[in-house]
Every structure is written in structure tokens, then in C-alpha cells.
Short mmCIF file of C-alpha atoms and ligand atoms in Angstrom, two decimals:
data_model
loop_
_atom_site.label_atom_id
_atom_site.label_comp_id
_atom_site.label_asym_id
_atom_site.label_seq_id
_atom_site.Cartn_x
_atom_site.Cartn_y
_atom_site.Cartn_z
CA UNK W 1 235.86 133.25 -74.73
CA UNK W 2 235.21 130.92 -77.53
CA UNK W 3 238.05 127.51 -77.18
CA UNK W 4 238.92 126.89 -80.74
CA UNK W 5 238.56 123.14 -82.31
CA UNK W 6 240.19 121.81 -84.76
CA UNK W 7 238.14 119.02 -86.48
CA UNK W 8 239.76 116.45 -89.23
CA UNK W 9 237.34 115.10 -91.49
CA UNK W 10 239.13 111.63 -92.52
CA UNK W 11 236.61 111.25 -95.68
CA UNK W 12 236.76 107.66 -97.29
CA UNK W 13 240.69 107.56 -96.28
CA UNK W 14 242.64 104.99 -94.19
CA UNK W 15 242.84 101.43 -92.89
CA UNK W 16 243.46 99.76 -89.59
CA UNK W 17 247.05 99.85 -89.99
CA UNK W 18 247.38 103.20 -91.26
CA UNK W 19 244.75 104.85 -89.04
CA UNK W 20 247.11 103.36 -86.21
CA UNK W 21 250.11 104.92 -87.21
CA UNK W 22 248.22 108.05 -88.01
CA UNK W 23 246.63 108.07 -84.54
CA UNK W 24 249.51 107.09 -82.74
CA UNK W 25 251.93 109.85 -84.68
CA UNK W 26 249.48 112.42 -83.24
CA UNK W 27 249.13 111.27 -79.82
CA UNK W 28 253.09 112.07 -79.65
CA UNK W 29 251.69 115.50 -79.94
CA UNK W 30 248.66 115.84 -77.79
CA UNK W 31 248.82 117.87 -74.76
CA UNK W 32 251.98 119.58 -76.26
CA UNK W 33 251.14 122.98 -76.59
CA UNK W 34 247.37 123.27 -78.32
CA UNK W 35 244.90 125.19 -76.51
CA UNK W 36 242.49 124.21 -79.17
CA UNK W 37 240.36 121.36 -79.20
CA UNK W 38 241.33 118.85 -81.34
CA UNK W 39 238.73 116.09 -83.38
CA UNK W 40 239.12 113.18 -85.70
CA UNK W 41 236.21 112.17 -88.25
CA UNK W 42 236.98 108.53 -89.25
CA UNK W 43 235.05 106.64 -91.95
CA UNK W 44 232.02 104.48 -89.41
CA UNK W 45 233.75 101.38 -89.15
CA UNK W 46 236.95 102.52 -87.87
CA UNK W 47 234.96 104.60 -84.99
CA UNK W 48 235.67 101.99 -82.32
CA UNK W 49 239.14 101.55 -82.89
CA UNK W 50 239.93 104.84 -83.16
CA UNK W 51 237.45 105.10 -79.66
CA UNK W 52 240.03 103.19 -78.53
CA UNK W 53 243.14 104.42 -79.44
CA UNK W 54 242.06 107.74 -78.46
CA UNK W 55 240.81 106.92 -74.58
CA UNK W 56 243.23 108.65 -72.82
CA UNK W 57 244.51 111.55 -74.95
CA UNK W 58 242.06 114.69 -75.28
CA UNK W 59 241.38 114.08 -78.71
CA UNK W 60 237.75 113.70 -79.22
CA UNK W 61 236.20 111.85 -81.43
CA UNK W 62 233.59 112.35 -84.21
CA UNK W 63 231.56 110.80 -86.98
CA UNK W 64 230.91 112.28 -91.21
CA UNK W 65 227.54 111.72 -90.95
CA UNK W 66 224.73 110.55 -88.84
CA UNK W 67 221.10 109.07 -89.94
CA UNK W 68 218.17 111.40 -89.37
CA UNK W 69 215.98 108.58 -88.24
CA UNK W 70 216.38 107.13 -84.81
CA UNK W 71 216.19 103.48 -85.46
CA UNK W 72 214.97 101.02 -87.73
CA UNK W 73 215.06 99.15 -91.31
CA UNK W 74 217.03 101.95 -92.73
CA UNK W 75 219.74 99.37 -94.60
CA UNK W 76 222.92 101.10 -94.79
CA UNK W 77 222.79 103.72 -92.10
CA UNK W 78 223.83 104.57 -88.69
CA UNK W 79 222.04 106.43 -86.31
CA UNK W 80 223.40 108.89 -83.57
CA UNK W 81 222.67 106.24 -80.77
CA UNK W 82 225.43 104.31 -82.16
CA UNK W 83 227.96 106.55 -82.84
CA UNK W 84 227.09 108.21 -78.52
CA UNK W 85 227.73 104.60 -78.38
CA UNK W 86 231.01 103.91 -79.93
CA UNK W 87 231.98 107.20 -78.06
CA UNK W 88 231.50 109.77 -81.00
CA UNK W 89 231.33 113.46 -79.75
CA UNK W 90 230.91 115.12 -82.57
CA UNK W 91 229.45 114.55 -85.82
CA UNK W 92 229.64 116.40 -89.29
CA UNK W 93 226.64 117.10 -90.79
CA UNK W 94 225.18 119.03 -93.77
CA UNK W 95 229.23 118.38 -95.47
CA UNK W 96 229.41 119.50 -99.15
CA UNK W 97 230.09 116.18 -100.60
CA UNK W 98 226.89 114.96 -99.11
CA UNK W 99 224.76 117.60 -100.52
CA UNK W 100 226.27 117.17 -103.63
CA UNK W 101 227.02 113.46 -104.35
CA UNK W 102 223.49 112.19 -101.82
CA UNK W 103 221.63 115.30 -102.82
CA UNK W 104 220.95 116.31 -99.35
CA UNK W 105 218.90 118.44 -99.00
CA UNK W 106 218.52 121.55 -96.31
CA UNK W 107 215.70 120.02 -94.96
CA UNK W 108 217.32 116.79 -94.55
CA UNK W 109 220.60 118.21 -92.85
CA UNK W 110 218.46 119.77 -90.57
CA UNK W 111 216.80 116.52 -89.19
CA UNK W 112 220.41 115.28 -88.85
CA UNK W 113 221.12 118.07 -86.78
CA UNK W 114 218.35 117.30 -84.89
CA UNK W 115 218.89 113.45 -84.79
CA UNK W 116 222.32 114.28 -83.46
CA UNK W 117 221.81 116.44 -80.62
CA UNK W 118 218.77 114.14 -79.81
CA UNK W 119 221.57 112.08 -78.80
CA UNK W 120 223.98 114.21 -77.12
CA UNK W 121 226.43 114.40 -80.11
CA UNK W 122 227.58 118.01 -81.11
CA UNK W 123 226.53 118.42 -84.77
CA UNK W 124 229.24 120.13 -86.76
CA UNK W 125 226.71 121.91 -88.97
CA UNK W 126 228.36 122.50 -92.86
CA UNK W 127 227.31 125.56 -95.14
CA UNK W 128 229.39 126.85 -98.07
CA UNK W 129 228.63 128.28 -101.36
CA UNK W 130 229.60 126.72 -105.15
CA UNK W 131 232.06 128.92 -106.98
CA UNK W 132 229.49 129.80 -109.39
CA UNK W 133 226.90 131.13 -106.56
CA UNK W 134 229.84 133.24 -104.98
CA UNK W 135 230.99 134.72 -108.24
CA UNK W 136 226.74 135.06 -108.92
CA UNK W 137 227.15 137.15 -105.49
CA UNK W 138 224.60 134.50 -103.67
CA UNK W 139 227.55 133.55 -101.15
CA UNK W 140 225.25 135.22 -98.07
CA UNK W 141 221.75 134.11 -99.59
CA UNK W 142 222.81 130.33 -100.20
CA UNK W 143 224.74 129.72 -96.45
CA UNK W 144 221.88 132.49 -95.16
CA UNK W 145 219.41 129.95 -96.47
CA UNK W 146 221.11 126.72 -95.35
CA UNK W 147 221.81 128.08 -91.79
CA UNK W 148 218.01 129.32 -92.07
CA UNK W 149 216.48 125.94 -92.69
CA UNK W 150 218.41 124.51 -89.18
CA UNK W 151 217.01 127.26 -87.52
CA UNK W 152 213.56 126.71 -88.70
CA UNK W 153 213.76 123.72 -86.72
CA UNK W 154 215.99 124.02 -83.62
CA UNK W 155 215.44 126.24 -81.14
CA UNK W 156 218.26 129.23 -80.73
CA UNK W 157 219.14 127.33 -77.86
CA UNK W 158 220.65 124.41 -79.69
CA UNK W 159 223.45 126.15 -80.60
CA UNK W 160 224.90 126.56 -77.59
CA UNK W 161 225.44 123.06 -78.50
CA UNK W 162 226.41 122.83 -81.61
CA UNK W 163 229.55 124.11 -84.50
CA UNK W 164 229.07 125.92 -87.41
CA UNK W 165 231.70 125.11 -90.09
CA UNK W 166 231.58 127.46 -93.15
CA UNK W 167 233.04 125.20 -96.14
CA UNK W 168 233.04 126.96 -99.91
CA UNK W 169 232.71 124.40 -101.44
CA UNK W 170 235.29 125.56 -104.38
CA UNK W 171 238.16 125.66 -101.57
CA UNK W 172 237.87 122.14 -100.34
CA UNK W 173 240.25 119.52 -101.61
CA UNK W 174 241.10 121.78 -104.20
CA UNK W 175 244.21 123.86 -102.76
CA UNK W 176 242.93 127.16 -103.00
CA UNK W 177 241.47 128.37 -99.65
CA UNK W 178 239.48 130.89 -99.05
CA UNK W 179 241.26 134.38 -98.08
CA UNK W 180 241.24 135.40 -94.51
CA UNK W 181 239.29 138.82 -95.57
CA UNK W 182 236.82 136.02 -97.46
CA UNK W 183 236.37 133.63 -94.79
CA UNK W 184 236.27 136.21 -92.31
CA UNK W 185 233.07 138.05 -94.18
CA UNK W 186 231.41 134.55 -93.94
CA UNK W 187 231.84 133.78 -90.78
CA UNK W 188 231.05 137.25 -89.22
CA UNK W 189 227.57 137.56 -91.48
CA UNK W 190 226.63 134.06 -90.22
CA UNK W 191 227.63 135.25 -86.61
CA UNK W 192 225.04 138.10 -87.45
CA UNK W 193 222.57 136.09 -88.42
CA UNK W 194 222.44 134.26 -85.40
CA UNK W 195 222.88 137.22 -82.92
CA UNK W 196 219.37 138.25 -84.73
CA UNK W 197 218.22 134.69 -82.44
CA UNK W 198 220.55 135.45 -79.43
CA UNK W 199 223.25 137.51 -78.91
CA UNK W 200 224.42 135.75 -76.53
CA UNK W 201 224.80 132.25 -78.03
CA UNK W 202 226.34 134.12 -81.28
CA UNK W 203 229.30 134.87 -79.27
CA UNK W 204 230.08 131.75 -77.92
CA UNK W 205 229.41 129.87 -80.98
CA UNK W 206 231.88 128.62 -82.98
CA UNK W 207 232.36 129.03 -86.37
CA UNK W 208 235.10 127.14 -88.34
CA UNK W 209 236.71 127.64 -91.64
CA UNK W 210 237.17 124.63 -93.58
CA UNK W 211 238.66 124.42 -97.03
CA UNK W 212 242.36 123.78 -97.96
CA UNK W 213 243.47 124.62 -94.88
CA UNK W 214 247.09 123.32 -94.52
CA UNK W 215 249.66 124.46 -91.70
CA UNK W 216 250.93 127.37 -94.06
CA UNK W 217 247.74 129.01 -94.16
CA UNK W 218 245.91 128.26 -90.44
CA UNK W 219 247.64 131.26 -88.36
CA UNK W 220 246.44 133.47 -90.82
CA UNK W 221 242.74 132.43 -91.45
CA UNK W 222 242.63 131.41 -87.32
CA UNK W 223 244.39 134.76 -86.62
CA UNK W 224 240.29 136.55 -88.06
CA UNK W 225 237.93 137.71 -84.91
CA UNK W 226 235.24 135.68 -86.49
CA UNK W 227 237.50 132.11 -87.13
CA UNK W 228 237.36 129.74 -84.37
CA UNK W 229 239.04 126.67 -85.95
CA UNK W 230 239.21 125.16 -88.96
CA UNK W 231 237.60 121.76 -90.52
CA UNK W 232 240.25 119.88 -91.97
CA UNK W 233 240.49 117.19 -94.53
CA UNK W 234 243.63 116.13 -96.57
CA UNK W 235 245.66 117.84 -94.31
CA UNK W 236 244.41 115.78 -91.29
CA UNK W 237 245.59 112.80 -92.85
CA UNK W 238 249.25 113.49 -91.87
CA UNK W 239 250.31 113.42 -88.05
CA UNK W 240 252.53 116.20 -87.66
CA UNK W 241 250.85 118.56 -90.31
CA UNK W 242 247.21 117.98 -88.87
CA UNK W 243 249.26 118.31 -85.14
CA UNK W 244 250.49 121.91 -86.36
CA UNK W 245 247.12 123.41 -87.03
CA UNK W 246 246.01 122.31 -84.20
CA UNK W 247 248.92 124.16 -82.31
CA UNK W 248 248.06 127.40 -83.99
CA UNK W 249 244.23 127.21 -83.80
C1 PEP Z 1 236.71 118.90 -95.83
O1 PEP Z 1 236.82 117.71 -96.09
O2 PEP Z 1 235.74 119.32 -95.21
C2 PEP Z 1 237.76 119.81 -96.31
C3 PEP Z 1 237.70 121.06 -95.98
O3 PEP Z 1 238.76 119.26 -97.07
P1 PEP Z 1 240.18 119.93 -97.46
O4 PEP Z 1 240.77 120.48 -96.18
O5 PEP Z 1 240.97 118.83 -98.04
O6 PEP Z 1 239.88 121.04 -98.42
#
């Protein structure tokens, strides 16, 4: 039985003050009734705070992005001994935004994924197509090829420890989510893919849908065989609507 996890990815949003009040507004809601996991991606420097504010609840907590070296004069970055430090758990990698905007490459995300479970840090590992591959009909051959390219590097094995989050990049932060029939032929060809590896580990990984997904929409994309969760991002920015996917993941 695969527990589902509900991850927020924060993006370049919040300050101390408001990440406080956003915190604290969930807490009133942890331990309610979710029997999902639940996950907050702040921005690096509010990681220890949030550490913090987060020590007794059961809300883990987890990084955007992680360096793929493991120390060193790389100016500017952080590397996943840091974030174990600051008491990350998880840790996005691969996300749309930095393929796009840092021209990351496939390669590249895979040494992050590598760099993070290195350190004991579950890599939530990002694929998605552009609306111009999926209406091209490339949707399978470009997340195929950018699950592939992980693969090529980590043993099956290292999925046991790991999340798969399938992101089209044309649903997120633009409104218009993917359909649960959509999402849901995604998630069970990348489920495929990796059963080809181990059958085993494909069932008990999980695979999350993240794009626009807003309380209205989670029961229904949650509610496919093949959607374990969602990765969240403007919705996770408000307490009680971030608190209510998280009740019906
Ligand atoms: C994301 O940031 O990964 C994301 C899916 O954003 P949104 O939910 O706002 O589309």
C-alpha cells in the first residue's frame, strides 16, 4: 500500500513573518484527519526556521533544489549535507522551472538525484512535458527520456527511496491542470516503465501529480489508481487550502 504525500513547493514565496503564520495556520491542522504525508519546500534560507517550527508536528520538511557536488568552491550553492543538516527530508529535484530558467539538463538532474540520496534525503524526482511536445504527441518519449537518464545512473533500487512527481509543465502555475484521465496515462506509463526494472519497487513507488492542483480538483486527480499525491505550489501557500489537499490525498 503506497501512503500518499502531499508536497508544497513554496518557490521564491514568503518571509519570516509570513512563513510563520503560514506554518503555524497549518499546524492547527496537522494530525486532524490526513492519512497522507504532508511536506513543505521553503526557499534555502528559511529551511531552519521552518526546521523549527515544524519539530513536533508530522510535517516533514524539504528543500527546491540540492547541488550535485558534495562540497566545495561552488559560490552560490547548497549541497545535500546541509540541507540532512538543517533537517530537510526531502528535496525537489529535476523541477520544470529549473530545467527551463538554469537549463538543467537530464544529466545534471540525475547527479542531483544522486547527490541527494548520497545523503539520505528523498529526491522528489520532476518530469513533465511542454505543451507543444504533448500536442507533438512526445508526452511519453520526453518524461520516458527524463526518467531514463536517472535510471541510467541509479540502480532500480534507489527508488525504493525516492518520489516521482509528473509535472506538465503547461499545467503548473497556470490554472489549468491536467485531467484525471491525462495525469492518470502519465503516471501509469511511467509506473510501466519502471516495473520493466522491478516490479516490485513500481508498486510501491510513488508517483505524484503536480500542476494546478487546488482543493477543487485533488479528490478527483488523487481519486486515479496511478496518483499518489500531488506536488503543490500556489496552492500551498495558503494554510487551510494546502491543509485540504492534504486531507483528501
Ligand atoms: C509546482 O510548483 O511544482 C506547481 C505544480 O505549481 P502550481 O501548483 O502552482 O501549478
Amino acid at each position: 500500500m503506497r501512503r500518499s504525500l502531499v508536497a508544497g513547493n513554496w518557490k521564491m514565496h514568503g518571509s519570516r513573518a509570513e512563513n510563520t503564520r503560514l506554518l503555524n495556520g497549518l499546524l492547527e491542522y496537522d494530525g486532524n484527519d490526513w492519512e497522507a504525508e504532508a511536506a513543505v519546500c521553503p526557499p534555502f534560507v528559511y529551511l531552519t526556521d521552518a526546521a523549527r517550527l515544524l519539530k513536533e508536528s508530522h510535517v516533514f520538511l524539504g528543500a527546491q533544489d540540492v547541488c550535485a557536488e558534495a562540497a566545495g568552491a561552488f559560490t552560490g550553492e547548497v549541497c545535500a549535507a546541509m540541507l540532512k543538516d538543517v533537517g530537510c527530508h526531502y528535496v525537489i529535484v529535476g523541477h520544470s522551472e529549473r530545467r527551463a530558467l538554469y537549463r538543467e539538463d537530464d544529466q545534471l538532474v540525475a547527479r542531483k538525484f544522486l547527490a541527494a540520496q548520497s545523503q539520505g534525503l528523498v529526491p522528489i524526482l520532476c518530469v513533465g512535458e511542454t505543451l507543444s511536445e504533448r500536442e507533438a504527441g512526445q508526452t511519453e518519449a520526453v518524461v520516458g527520456r527524463q526518467f531514463d537518464a536517472v535510471a541510467a545512473v541509479a540502480p532500480p533500487a534507489a527508488f525504493e527511496k525516492a518520489v516521482l512527481a509528473y509535472e506538465p509543465v503547461w499545467a503548473i502555475g497556470t490554472g489549468k491542470n491536467a485531467t484525471p484521465e491525462q495525469a492518470q496515462e502519465v503516471h501509469a506509463f511511467l509506473r510501466s516503465r519502471i516495473a520493466k526494472l522491478d516490479a516490485r519497487i513500481a508498486s510501491l513507488l510513488r508517483i505524484l501529480y503536480g500542476g494546478s492542483v487546488k482543493a477543487s480538483n485533488a479528490a478527483e486527480l488523487f481519486a486515479m489508481p496511478d496518483v499518489d499525491g500531488g506536488l503543490v505550489g500556489g496552492a500551498s501557500l495558503k494554510a487551510e487550502e494546502f491543509a485540504k489537499i492534504c486531507s483528501v490525498a
